[in-house]
Amino acid sequence: MINYRVDGEGIALIEWDMQQRAENLLNDESVAAFGAAVHRALADPSVKGLLIASAKKSFIGGVDLAQVLKASEAEHVYCRMLEWHKLLRHMETAGKPVAAALNGTALGGGLEIALACHYRVAADDPRAGFGFPEVTLGLLPGGGGTQRLPRLVGLDAAKAMLTEGRPLRPQEALKAGLIDAVVHPGEERVAARRWLLTDGQDRPTQPWDRPGFAIARPEGAATSGASSAAVPPTAAHRILVCVEEGTRTDLESALAIEARHFASLVVTSEAKNMVRTLHFAMNEANALGARPAGIAPGKFRRVGMIGAGMMGSGIAHAIATAGIDVVLLDVDLAAAERGKSYSRQQLSKLSQKGKMTEDAAIGVLSRIHPAGDYAALSDCDLVIEGVFEDRDVKAGVTRKAEAAMRPDAILASNTSTLPITGLALASKRRERFIGLHFFSPAERMPLVEVIRGKHTSDATLAHAMDFVKALRKTPVVVHDGRGFYTSRVLRAYLSEAMSLLEEGVPAETIENASVIAGMPIGPLALLDDVSLELMVKFAKQDRADLGPDYRERAIDRVATVMTEKLGRPGRKAGKGFYDYPPDGKKHLWAGLADALAVRCASMSMEDVVERLLLIQSVETARCMEEGVVRRAEDADVGAVLGWGYPALRGGPIGWIHTVGIPEFVAACERVAARAGSRFLPPALLTSMGQRGEAFYPV
Ligand code: NAD
């Protein structure tokens, strides 16, 4: 766990080296071993200085998040944090110099150890990052980070770092004063040792323990970096409170303030939900946990993209950015060139902002090969079809593409609604046909829904997942069905907003309720953005495909009235649920309630919020019952990345877990009695509730 040795000159090396782990983490065992090593070095009169280092590629990663999931008693956590503070405080005040040799990334708890050292020297490795990502998981740094950081780098810089959660590269960290020196990789231990034997001998104290110390507090300056949209207010708010309160008192009291906030945050369902979904489930999805085993990795040298429209041009851009050549094909060369020009615009924006070098941009562009002839697909390992959402058009494209493609290449459809098994009927090799559902804008959205048709083979699924990973996106595997997973649940949610509207709930209330629920944008604003016309198209498609099984939904009715009767199809037309005046300040259309001839309902905000949340969870549970989604983790990751479901609720299944299955079932039955059978709990939930089962460990 911790290697300990004292060299001839009296420097004790305390080297983190956790066995069976790729990186060093703070857990009960490693913390105890570290504490023992520190005490041993401080008590040994022959030791002149302590050198803290790592035997792994990175320094120390932070707290083992599995412990966060298990934390249940705030009082217990508080006491543990106080013990940890006592150790670090002892280390920095015992009169012996302590230096950290940062050979690589140090995050959260790992960086907090480094901050309790008197000297920090880092390897100049541009891949290394130093920061506090806790806020992105609904947590706060509990090992002194909120107190030592502002004392080291000043109040404003610390607040920004702690609430944004973005790690700094070594050179940035040096400039910010977070570390003392940057050296060539491999020389950090030598440099740290040299300091311990020279300057360190004269000054083994922290700045905050020296007389006259004052925190850099810019006068009159506005507080910066209060929070970003992705950050739940609870964690960011508590961080700011810790910094503000803690920097007005002595360090010991400040650390106790931090421990109190940390302990009360760690036991919340919000923190656990975020850790479970954003950390564990997301890592597992990115590590391709659902990939069929025993299949050699797929290699992608050249990929085809048919359709250079909105989706095709974005997908081609993402492929070229990942370093893969892409043939971008449309009805003729000119149309394909127009698709490539989208990349040109995006790249020039990136270079202007300094986010990409000119050379890199030229490289990306050179990998996009526009074409007007299907023969250009002959050497592609995988081809994606992103043409109009029309079965006949897609069938024609499938036949033409397969005639040109290598027999072993995969054909993927980017359809958002048409079942893959049906589209595969046009294919001569259905085992190599699959769905890859990208989200718009494809170059930025991190999720790809990988849809397995009835005939899709394991090898095709595995290679399609490898491809998504090569694009540095997150794949979630779903099974065939109308709307697959994400589009289906999102549509159920949007339709619920339309039901509320029809029942007479004011549009403002619905928009606000969705924000209270944690959704990034109100459902009416979202519908305007994606266009109500598209919803009418979906309704018509459903009616045609389902025949007598078709059930009209609120969204079908409202979208049709808005588009066909009122001429308000959405943002593109400048009018939908909102008006879009030229000054850019959209506002809800005043004529909405009259135009829809709504009934007058009096419903509390809590009831509206509940319906918007329940419907997403009920529909997701139905997807699981039908086998469209097989694992709770996939459902939750897909929801958070796919339609911005609030991570602090875990996900639609994470939310059922948080509420408790029996309680959730009861809520469904109560709401169904008033609002309709769409809320009736699926048998999966009632039977899990009766058996006392849970989706996640409790
Ligand atoms: P689009 O109309 O912007 O682009 C379609 C492109 O396909 C056009 O450039 C058209 O010229 C080209 N095309 C049509 N027939 C062709 C053929 N026979 N050969 C070659 N090219 C042909 O449409 P879009 O919004 O990019 O959507 C494309 C597909 O992606 C659809 O299946 C859609 O359902 C799906 N999708 C869309 C979104 C979205 O947000 N728009 C999201 C996910 C998936």
XYZ file of C-alpha atoms and ligand atoms in Angstrom:
742
model
C 0.000 0.000 0.000
C 2.644 2.502 1.132
C 6.377 1.905 0.617
C 8.589 3.429 3.270
C 12.346 3.848 3.333
C 14.819 6.338 4.741
C 17.905 7.164 2.673
C 21.445 7.959 3.839
C 20.724 11.673 4.086
C 17.664 11.262 6.279
C 14.918 11.700 3.723
C 11.949 9.393 4.355
C 10.245 8.321 1.147
C 6.526 7.708 1.621
C 5.517 6.154 -1.655
C 1.866 5.403 -2.498
C 1.601 2.101 -4.327
C -1.830 0.507 -3.954
C -1.833 -3.094 -5.127
C -4.424 -4.362 -7.609
C -5.416 -0.804 -8.502
C -4.534 1.242 -11.550
C -4.306 4.355 -9.371
C -3.862 5.346 -5.769
C -7.086 6.133 -3.936
C -7.989 7.204 -0.429
C -9.863 4.508 1.448
C -9.828 3.222 5.032
C -6.772 1.020 4.473
C -4.629 3.409 2.446
C -5.376 6.314 4.763
C -4.410 4.229 7.802
C -1.169 3.065 6.145
C -0.304 6.607 5.110
C -1.000 7.888 8.621
C 1.272 5.224 10.110
C 4.102 6.140 7.702
C 3.792 9.859 8.475
C 3.846 9.265 12.228
C 6.821 6.967 11.877
C 8.821 9.526 9.897
C 7.948 12.407 12.201
C 8.894 10.383 15.271
C 12.229 9.154 13.884
C 14.995 11.595 14.925
C 17.192 10.491 12.004
C 14.555 11.703 9.495
C 15.170 15.247 8.259
C 12.379 15.503 5.729
C 9.421 13.620 4.221
C 9.054 12.999 0.498
C 5.559 11.952 -0.602
C 5.455 10.266 -3.975
C 3.593 7.711 -6.075
C 4.666 4.490 -7.763
C 1.751 4.738 -10.217
C 1.477 6.778 -13.423
C -0.550 9.410 -11.581
C -0.036 10.777 -8.065
C -3.173 10.104 -5.986
C -6.636 10.085 -7.490
C -8.827 11.058 -4.560
C -11.380 9.373 -2.364
C -12.521 5.881 -3.293
C -16.058 6.734 -4.387
C -17.361 3.299 -3.422
C -17.072 4.600 0.153
C -19.301 7.545 -0.705
C -22.042 5.176 -1.853
C -21.821 3.362 1.487
C -21.703 6.442 3.755
C -24.901 6.575 5.748
C -24.184 8.388 9.002
C -23.117 12.014 8.873
C -21.810 11.924 12.431
C -19.486 9.032 11.628
C -18.205 10.738 8.460
C -17.626 13.951 10.419
C -15.496 12.184 13.020
C -13.463 10.439 10.317
C -12.813 13.738 8.568
C -11.645 15.345 11.803
C -9.156 12.503 12.293
C -7.867 13.016 8.754
C -7.508 16.752 9.344
C -5.610 16.054 12.536
C -3.121 13.894 10.670
C -2.526 16.431 7.868
C -2.305 19.241 10.421
C 0.261 17.258 12.414
C 2.225 16.658 9.223
C 2.401 20.352 8.350
C 3.144 21.638 11.849
C 5.561 19.034 13.257
C 8.644 21.005 12.284
C 9.996 18.712 9.555
C 9.787 19.732 5.906
C 7.399 17.724 3.724
C 7.472 17.796 -0.085
C 5.182 16.222 -2.700
C 6.685 14.903 -5.943
C 3.737 15.111 -8.341
C 4.658 12.715 -11.111
C 1.167 12.980 -12.642
C -2.446 13.850 -11.992
C -3.535 14.700 -8.454
C -7.247 15.193 -7.901
C -9.469 15.834 -4.910
C -8.159 14.040 -1.839
C -4.818 13.422 -3.556
C -4.321 17.109 -4.199
C -5.363 17.848 -0.624
C -2.446 15.753 0.636
C -0.148 17.740 -1.636
C -1.584 21.012 -0.310
C -0.724 19.920 3.230
C 2.923 19.568 2.135
C 5.293 22.523 2.380
C 6.529 22.165 -1.183
C 5.001 20.773 -4.414
C 6.982 20.019 -7.511
C 5.286 18.585 -10.607
C 6.448 16.809 -13.745
C 5.824 18.961 -16.802
C 3.452 16.489 -18.420
C 0.625 18.177 -20.354
C -1.627 15.174 -19.630
C -1.415 15.749 -15.878
C -4.174 17.710 -14.156
C -4.476 19.196 -10.673
C -7.897 20.074 -9.403
C -11.031 19.441 -7.408
C -13.698 17.658 -9.453
C -15.863 16.943 -6.365
C -18.449 19.546 -7.315
C -19.289 17.699 -10.542
C -20.355 14.731 -8.413
C -22.393 16.758 -5.926
C -19.606 16.679 -3.318
C -17.120 19.087 -1.838
C -13.427 18.564 -1.080
C -13.438 17.349 2.509
C -9.726 16.975 3.209
C -8.973 20.657 3.690
C -9.249 21.655 0.017
C -11.770 24.406 0.625
C -9.458 25.904 3.264
C -5.857 25.439 2.137
C -6.594 26.365 -1.490
C -7.933 29.905 -0.830
C -5.083 30.484 1.635
C -2.644 29.465 -1.097
C -4.036 30.986 -4.309
C -6.424 33.663 -3.016
C -10.146 33.742 -2.540
C -11.405 34.332 -6.059
C -9.105 31.872 -7.808
C -9.974 29.222 -5.227
C -13.720 29.738 -5.590
C -13.470 29.400 -9.349
C -11.371 26.229 -9.150
C -13.561 24.619 -6.503
C -16.923 25.367 -8.113
C -15.961 24.715 -11.734
C -14.103 21.499 -11.020
C -11.777 21.843 -14.012
C -8.251 20.551 -13.355
C -5.275 22.790 -14.192
C -2.367 21.645 -16.354
C 1.082 21.828 -14.681
C 2.016 25.187 -16.219
C -1.366 26.686 -15.300
C -1.048 25.314 -11.771
C 2.404 26.898 -11.461
C 1.056 30.249 -12.589
C -1.865 30.018 -10.177
C 0.507 29.325 -7.292
C -0.943 25.891 -6.680
C 2.469 24.266 -7.126
C 5.950 25.632 -6.507
C 7.945 24.228 -9.412
C 7.628 22.294 -12.672
C 10.449 20.054 -13.873
C 11.152 17.584 -16.674
C 9.147 14.386 -16.177
C 11.179 11.969 -14.083
C 13.067 14.691 -12.218
C 10.375 15.605 -9.700
C 11.659 13.402 -6.892
C 15.204 14.709 -7.286
C 13.929 18.284 -7.202
C 11.741 17.632 -4.161
C 14.626 15.972 -2.334
C 16.931 18.843 -3.120
C 14.421 21.274 -1.620
C 13.984 19.126 1.489
C 17.740 19.151 2.122
C 18.238 22.870 1.465
C 15.460 25.495 1.712
C 13.144 23.046 3.403
C 15.460 22.808 6.380
C 15.082 26.534 7.066
C 11.354 26.895 6.674
C 9.269 23.825 7.488
C 6.050 25.792 8.007
C 3.021 26.657 5.940
C 2.361 30.268 4.917
C -0.845 30.235 6.975
C 1.041 29.252 10.110
C 3.417 32.210 9.860
C 2.781 35.451 11.710
C 1.058 38.190 9.755
C -0.433 35.835 7.169
C -3.423 37.262 5.242
C -5.572 35.729 2.508
C -5.563 37.441 -0.899
C -9.019 39.003 -1.002
C -9.558 41.278 -4.014
C -11.369 44.337 -2.747
C -14.762 45.064 -4.215
C -14.264 42.382 -6.841
C -17.323 40.384 -7.740
C -17.177 36.789 -6.639
C -16.429 34.672 -9.640
C -17.149 31.176 -10.769
C -20.135 30.756 -8.502
C -21.535 27.856 -10.406
C -21.948 26.375 -13.853
C -25.204 25.008 -15.200
C -24.126 21.396 -14.731
C -23.399 21.885 -11.061
C -26.133 21.168 -8.534
C -26.666 24.200 -6.336
C -26.261 22.210 -3.137
C -22.590 21.293 -3.611
C -21.437 24.555 -5.214
C -23.311 26.561 -2.642
C -21.825 24.659 0.265
C -18.332 25.057 -1.199
C -18.759 28.818 -1.305
C -20.078 28.814 2.255
C -17.044 26.774 3.409
C -14.656 29.178 1.683
C -16.381 32.304 2.968
C -16.878 31.133 6.553
C -13.628 29.212 6.792
C -11.369 32.005 5.589
C -12.639 34.298 8.344
C -11.346 32.076 11.111
C -8.271 30.038 12.070
C -7.444 26.900 10.120
C -8.518 24.417 12.796
C -11.996 25.923 13.091
C -12.152 26.226 9.314
C -11.413 22.545 8.844
C -14.192 21.676 11.271
C -16.620 23.814 9.240
C -15.587 21.971 6.097
C -15.927 18.569 7.783
C -19.450 19.423 8.884
C -20.540 20.426 5.380
C -18.785 17.464 3.796
C -20.433 15.004 6.153
C -23.920 16.363 5.604
C -23.443 16.377 1.826
C -21.958 12.895 1.507
C -25.006 11.201 2.991
C -27.518 12.905 0.646
C -29.249 10.953 -2.098
C -28.151 13.670 -4.572
C -24.464 12.959 -3.982
C -24.969 9.207 -4.125
C -27.045 9.477 -7.306
C -24.412 11.561 -9.038
C -21.572 9.297 -7.940
C -23.449 6.177 -9.017
C -24.526 7.476 -12.429
C -21.856 9.979 -13.438
C -18.944 7.997 -12.056
C -19.610 4.273 -11.792
C -22.245 3.773 -14.508
C -20.589 6.208 -16.904
C -17.145 4.632 -16.447
C -18.609 1.230 -17.026
C -20.360 2.384 -20.212
C -17.136 3.979 -21.458
C -15.239 0.796 -20.648
C -17.808 -1.015 -22.871
C -19.187 -3.107 -20.024
C -22.039 -4.366 -22.237
C -19.754 -5.431 -25.115
C -20.068 -9.115 -26.072
C -16.936 -10.916 -24.866
C -14.304 -12.735 -26.903
C -14.463 -10.625 -30.060
C -11.290 -9.030 -31.403
C -11.358 -5.212 -31.396
C -12.772 -3.527 -34.498
C -10.427 -1.287 -36.491
C -11.712 1.816 -38.269
C -9.487 3.380 -40.855
C -12.119 4.702 -43.196
C -15.819 5.220 -42.530
C -18.655 6.219 -44.870
C -21.365 8.774 -44.028
C -24.371 8.796 -46.371
C -26.385 11.995 -46.112
C -24.552 15.266 -45.576
C -27.494 17.041 -43.941
C -27.705 18.304 -40.405
C -26.820 14.967 -38.786
C -24.456 13.641 -41.453
C -22.259 16.730 -41.488
C -21.989 16.698 -37.671
C -21.225 12.976 -37.546
C -18.596 13.297 -40.298
C -17.017 16.109 -38.310
C -16.883 13.926 -35.183
C -15.311 11.051 -37.130
C -12.639 13.243 -38.731
C -11.901 14.849 -35.354
C -11.262 11.378 -33.936
C -8.553 10.922 -36.577
C -10.522 8.625 -38.888
C -10.989 9.254 -42.616
C -14.615 9.737 -43.620
C -16.273 9.580 -47.030
C -19.168 12.054 -46.911
C -21.722 11.084 -49.544
C -24.884 12.858 -50.675
C -27.069 12.920 -53.811
C -24.312 14.733 -55.655
C -20.836 16.090 -54.988
C -22.089 19.646 -54.476
C -24.445 18.541 -51.672
C -21.607 16.573 -50.045
C -19.310 19.618 -50.278
C -21.967 21.671 -48.494
C -21.853 19.140 -45.662
C -18.082 19.470 -45.450
C -18.363 23.251 -45.266
C -20.127 22.762 -41.923
C -16.854 21.336 -40.579
C -14.937 24.224 -42.066
C -17.133 26.673 -40.096
C -16.839 24.711 -36.861
C -13.069 24.435 -37.177
C -12.568 28.097 -37.885
C -14.593 28.919 -34.741
C -12.382 26.553 -32.726
C -9.156 28.044 -34.096
C -10.401 31.585 -33.478
C -11.104 30.709 -29.866
C -7.616 29.173 -29.600
C -9.075 25.746 -28.873
C -7.425 24.100 -31.878
C -4.225 24.825 -33.777
C -4.393 25.697 -37.453
C -2.487 22.512 -38.317
C -4.896 20.306 -36.395
C -7.858 21.984 -38.110
C -6.313 21.415 -41.534
C -5.763 17.778 -40.544
C -9.421 17.280 -39.587
C -10.643 18.850 -42.807
C -8.275 16.765 -44.931
C -9.870 13.589 -43.552
C -13.364 14.480 -44.856
C -13.735 13.243 -48.438
C -16.925 14.494 -50.121
C -18.410 12.172 -52.757
C -21.431 11.955 -55.021
C -20.945 8.356 -56.067
C -21.569 5.234 -53.971
C -18.402 3.646 -55.415
C -16.489 5.817 -52.907
C -17.752 3.490 -50.137
C -15.843 0.496 -51.500
C -13.028 0.660 -48.951
C -14.978 1.627 -45.823
C -14.946 -0.491 -42.639
C -18.284 0.908 -41.531
C -20.922 3.029 -43.248
C -23.538 5.179 -41.473
C -26.770 6.086 -43.187
C -28.221 9.486 -42.213
C -30.641 10.279 -45.054
C -34.297 11.347 -44.774
C -36.409 9.585 -42.136
C -38.337 7.593 -44.718
C -38.383 3.807 -45.007
C -38.351 3.747 -48.822
C -35.520 6.244 -49.142
C -33.530 4.335 -46.518
C -34.204 0.975 -48.238
C -32.927 2.336 -51.554
C -29.810 3.714 -49.894
C -29.193 0.401 -48.090
C -29.268 -1.546 -51.364
C -27.009 0.898 -53.210
C -24.557 1.097 -50.321
C -24.288 -2.668 -49.877
C -23.662 -3.114 -53.589
C -20.588 -0.901 -53.220
C -19.387 -1.876 -49.724
C -16.919 -4.604 -48.737
C -18.834 -7.734 -47.694
C -17.401 -7.605 -44.158
C -18.226 -3.932 -43.543
C -20.965 -2.841 -41.127
C -23.948 -0.728 -42.185
C -25.438 1.453 -39.438
C -28.584 3.564 -39.565
C -28.857 6.856 -37.692
C -32.648 6.669 -37.689
C -34.265 8.223 -34.655
C -37.566 6.332 -34.789
C -37.772 3.523 -37.374
C -37.198 0.050 -35.871
C -33.877 -1.428 -37.004
C -35.213 -4.928 -37.677
C -37.641 -3.443 -40.215
C -34.965 -1.314 -41.914
C -32.726 -4.393 -42.094
C -35.263 -6.075 -44.387
C -33.668 -4.122 -47.248
C -30.256 -5.525 -46.321
C -28.656 -8.658 -47.774
C -26.590 -9.207 -44.581
C -28.814 -8.401 -41.688
C -26.299 -9.646 -39.152
C -24.077 -6.713 -40.092
C -26.880 -4.132 -39.869
C -27.248 -2.039 -36.694
C -28.567 1.280 -35.382
C -26.209 4.054 -34.286
C -28.408 6.852 -33.014
C -26.420 10.068 -32.653
C -27.812 13.205 -31.040
C -27.786 16.710 -32.414
C -25.329 18.465 -32.624
C -23.505 15.202 -33.284
C -19.994 16.595 -32.911
C -20.745 17.746 -29.366
C -23.328 15.351 -27.896
C -21.544 12.575 -25.982
C -24.132 9.772 -26.246
C -24.719 7.232 -29.010
C -27.610 4.801 -28.638
C -26.454 1.519 -30.156
C -29.542 -0.356 -31.345
C -29.442 -4.047 -31.786
C -31.888 -5.415 -34.381
C -33.270 -8.946 -34.283
C -30.577 -10.232 -36.660
C -27.618 -8.085 -35.555
C -24.685 -10.344 -34.640
C -22.550 -10.117 -31.501
C -19.509 -9.177 -33.580
C -21.384 -6.305 -35.243
C -22.568 -5.031 -31.866
C -19.058 -5.292 -30.391
C -17.468 -3.468 -33.332
C -20.136 -0.767 -33.414
C -19.362 -0.129 -29.721
C -15.637 -0.018 -30.476
C -16.389 2.585 -33.121
C -18.391 4.757 -30.684
C -15.503 4.529 -28.251
C -13.054 5.537 -30.987
C -15.159 8.703 -31.397
C -14.671 9.276 -27.628
C -18.401 9.060 -27.118
C -20.413 6.930 -24.680
C -22.351 3.982 -26.115
C -25.532 2.690 -24.511
C -26.881 -0.556 -25.928
C -30.639 -0.768 -26.436
C -32.898 -3.216 -28.171
C -35.258 -2.641 -31.016
C -38.642 -0.971 -30.573
C -40.507 2.179 -31.594
C -38.421 5.208 -30.619
C -35.881 2.830 -29.036
C -35.175 4.240 -25.614
C -34.251 7.919 -25.471
C -36.652 9.253 -28.126
C -39.471 7.208 -26.627
C -39.105 8.457 -23.062
C -38.417 12.026 -24.147
C -41.589 11.965 -26.232
C -43.619 10.595 -23.314
C -42.276 13.437 -21.174
C -43.029 16.094 -23.795
C -46.477 14.628 -24.261
C -47.067 14.888 -20.503
C -46.255 18.590 -20.696
C -48.876 18.861 -23.458
C -51.442 17.005 -21.313
C -50.837 19.502 -18.532
C -51.305 22.318 -21.028
C -54.580 20.807 -22.242
C -55.736 20.462 -18.657
C -55.292 24.198 -18.228
C -51.989 24.418 -16.357
C -50.396 27.720 -17.399
C -47.434 27.387 -19.758
C -45.227 29.333 -17.330
C -46.011 26.844 -14.563
C -45.048 23.898 -16.762
C -41.775 25.516 -17.846
C -40.885 26.431 -14.254
C -41.859 23.008 -12.934
C -39.460 21.339 -15.342
C -36.639 23.572 -14.136
C -37.539 22.746 -10.513
C -37.443 19.071 -11.494
C -33.894 19.760 -12.723
C -34.392 19.559 -16.480
C -32.055 21.846 -18.431
C -34.796 23.506 -20.499
C -38.581 23.738 -20.330
C -40.538 21.227 -22.453
C -42.270 23.953 -24.471
C -38.979 25.643 -25.291
C -37.524 22.267 -26.219
C -40.457 21.458 -28.501
C -40.008 24.802 -30.239
C -36.331 23.973 -30.761
C -36.859 20.506 -32.218
C -39.925 21.773 -34.151
C -43.572 20.891 -33.701
C -43.680 19.890 -37.351
C -41.440 16.950 -36.535
C -43.893 15.895 -33.813
C -46.728 15.982 -36.356
C -44.627 13.794 -38.631
C -44.061 11.309 -35.813
C -47.796 11.257 -35.062
C -48.615 10.512 -38.702
C -45.978 7.797 -38.827
C -47.403 6.207 -35.652
C -50.927 6.306 -37.053
C -49.797 4.663 -40.295
C -47.619 2.018 -38.625
C -49.835 1.087 -35.701
C -53.246 1.093 -37.415
C -55.929 0.111 -34.908
C -53.356 0.013 -32.075
C -52.624 3.705 -32.471
C -53.612 5.789 -29.418
C -53.681 9.526 -29.903
C -51.627 11.431 -27.349
C -51.728 15.027 -26.182
C -48.554 15.799 -28.086
C -50.134 14.578 -31.345
C -53.133 16.879 -30.865
C -51.300 19.976 -29.661
C -48.516 19.751 -32.250
C -51.096 19.405 -35.042
C -53.127 22.399 -33.849
C -50.018 24.528 -33.349
C -48.584 23.686 -36.755
C -51.562 23.254 -39.028
C -54.182 25.542 -37.489
C -52.172 28.265 -35.806
C -49.137 28.350 -38.084
C -46.721 28.238 -35.135
C -44.351 25.317 -35.848
C -41.458 26.408 -33.624
C -38.321 28.475 -33.281
C -37.155 28.187 -36.891
C -40.353 29.902 -38.066
C -39.935 32.545 -35.368
C -43.124 31.401 -33.603
C -44.193 28.388 -31.614
C -45.088 28.228 -27.938
C -42.768 31.205 -27.697
C -42.442 34.352 -29.773
C -38.934 35.077 -31.011
C -38.541 38.814 -31.515
C -35.441 40.109 -33.323
C -33.833 41.256 -30.041
C -33.332 37.564 -29.171
C -35.417 37.723 -25.971
C -38.001 35.011 -26.484
C -41.188 35.032 -24.443
C -44.204 32.752 -24.164
C -46.899 33.503 -26.703
C -49.742 35.322 -24.947
C -52.472 33.717 -27.080
C -51.626 30.146 -26.128
C -54.314 29.405 -23.527
C -57.116 30.896 -25.645
C -55.958 29.183 -28.819
C -55.845 25.742 -27.234
C -59.234 26.240 -25.534
C -57.900 24.610 -22.432
C -59.872 23.441 -19.460
C -59.153 25.297 -16.268
C -57.204 23.214 -13.791
C -55.886 24.225 -10.455
C -52.829 22.162 -9.821
C -50.024 22.855 -7.391
C -46.471 23.286 -8.598
C -45.544 20.118 -6.643
C -48.129 18.100 -8.561
C -46.840 19.379 -11.903
C -43.231 18.597 -10.959
C -44.282 15.133 -9.806
C -46.059 14.328 -13.073
C -43.106 15.471 -15.180
C -40.759 13.249 -13.179
C -43.071 10.251 -12.774
C -43.808 9.938 -16.472
C -40.120 9.659 -17.359
C -39.552 6.951 -14.768
C -42.706 4.989 -15.632
C -41.911 4.982 -19.348
C -38.307 3.965 -18.636
C -39.503 1.137 -16.393
C -41.719 0.000 -19.288
C -38.681 0.022 -21.569
C -36.930 -2.228 -19.061
C -39.930 -4.503 -18.742
C -40.057 -4.896 -22.528
C -36.313 -5.524 -22.721
C -35.628 -2.382 -24.770
C -33.147 -1.420 -22.061
C -31.660 -4.277 -20.070
C -29.687 -2.577 -17.325
C -30.606 0.225 -14.930
C -27.159 1.775 -15.484
C -27.756 2.055 -19.232
C -31.159 3.644 -18.666
C -29.698 6.225 -16.299
C -26.595 7.097 -18.326
C -28.705 7.292 -21.514
C -31.151 9.676 -19.848
C -28.533 11.982 -18.369
C -26.480 12.223 -21.561
C -29.337 11.850 -24.039
C -31.987 14.298 -22.892
C -30.406 16.099 -19.956
C -32.183 14.213 -17.181
C -30.911 15.711 -13.893
C -28.011 13.609 -12.613
C -28.715 14.526 -9.003
C -31.814 12.338 -9.260
C -29.629 9.540 -10.641
C -31.681 8.943 -13.772
C -35.255 7.751 -14.328
C -34.449 4.414 -12.686
C -32.109 6.019 -10.154
C -35.073 8.193 -9.167
C -37.322 5.156 -8.573
C -34.485 3.746 -6.480
C -34.207 6.999 -4.516
C -37.935 7.232 -3.841
C -38.177 3.501 -3.089
C -40.054 1.064 -5.335
C -43.143 0.596 -3.105
C -43.434 4.366 -2.580
C -42.995 4.964 -6.301
C -45.682 2.404 -7.168
C -48.065 4.070 -4.718
C -47.403 7.482 -6.285
C -48.072 6.054 -9.756
C -51.396 4.605 -8.652
C -52.433 7.844 -6.992
C -51.588 9.934 -10.080
C -53.083 7.382 -12.497
C -56.447 7.719 -10.730
C -56.491 11.424 -11.546
C -54.462 11.796 -14.735
C -54.891 8.567 -16.654
C -53.732 5.003 -17.163
C -50.403 6.045 -18.675
C -49.235 6.384 -15.082
C -50.166 2.852 -14.049
C -47.039 1.149 -12.732
C -45.644 -1.622 -14.944
C -45.792 -5.146 -13.507
C -41.994 -5.132 -13.298
C -42.198 -2.512 -10.539
C -45.091 -3.992 -8.609
C -43.465 -7.401 -8.528
C -40.031 -5.990 -7.600
C -41.735 -4.011 -4.839
C -43.506 -7.077 -3.504
C -40.316 -9.111 -3.509
C -38.379 -6.321 -1.799
C -35.929 -6.043 -4.701
C -34.005 -2.937 -5.780
C -32.373 -1.742 -9.000
C -29.153 -0.820 -7.207
C -27.492 -2.058 -4.025
C -29.008 -0.357 -1.000
P -31.455 16.298 -43.305
O -32.669 16.482 -44.110
O -30.781 17.500 -42.730
O -30.356 15.525 -44.135
C -30.609 14.416 -44.944
C -29.581 14.380 -46.043
O -29.685 13.150 -46.744
C -29.764 15.491 -47.076
O -28.537 16.180 -47.248
C -30.146 14.724 -48.344
O -29.686 15.360 -49.525
C -29.464 13.392 -48.107
N -30.046 12.305 -48.916
C -31.338 12.017 -49.127
N -31.451 10.940 -49.921
C -30.196 10.534 -50.220
C -29.670 9.479 -50.999
N -30.468 8.650 -51.614
N -28.339 9.354 -51.096
C -27.524 10.216 -50.447
N -27.985 11.230 -49.705
C -29.303 11.389 -49.599
O -31.848 15.285 -42.138
P -31.169 15.073 -40.711
O -31.843 15.912 -39.703
O -29.702 15.151 -40.860
O -31.598 13.576 -40.368
C -31.029 12.475 -41.009
C -31.350 11.200 -40.268
O -30.899 11.305 -38.919
C -32.824 10.871 -40.153
O -32.990 9.492 -40.207
C -33.196 11.400 -38.795
O -34.325 10.751 -38.239
C -31.966 11.057 -38.029
N -31.735 11.835 -36.804
C -32.009 13.150 -36.766
C -31.765 13.871 -35.609
C -32.034 15.353 -35.557
O -31.967 15.920 -34.456
N -32.302 15.987 -36.649
C -31.222 13.227 -34.499
C -30.919 11.877 -34.596
C -31.171 11.191 -35.743
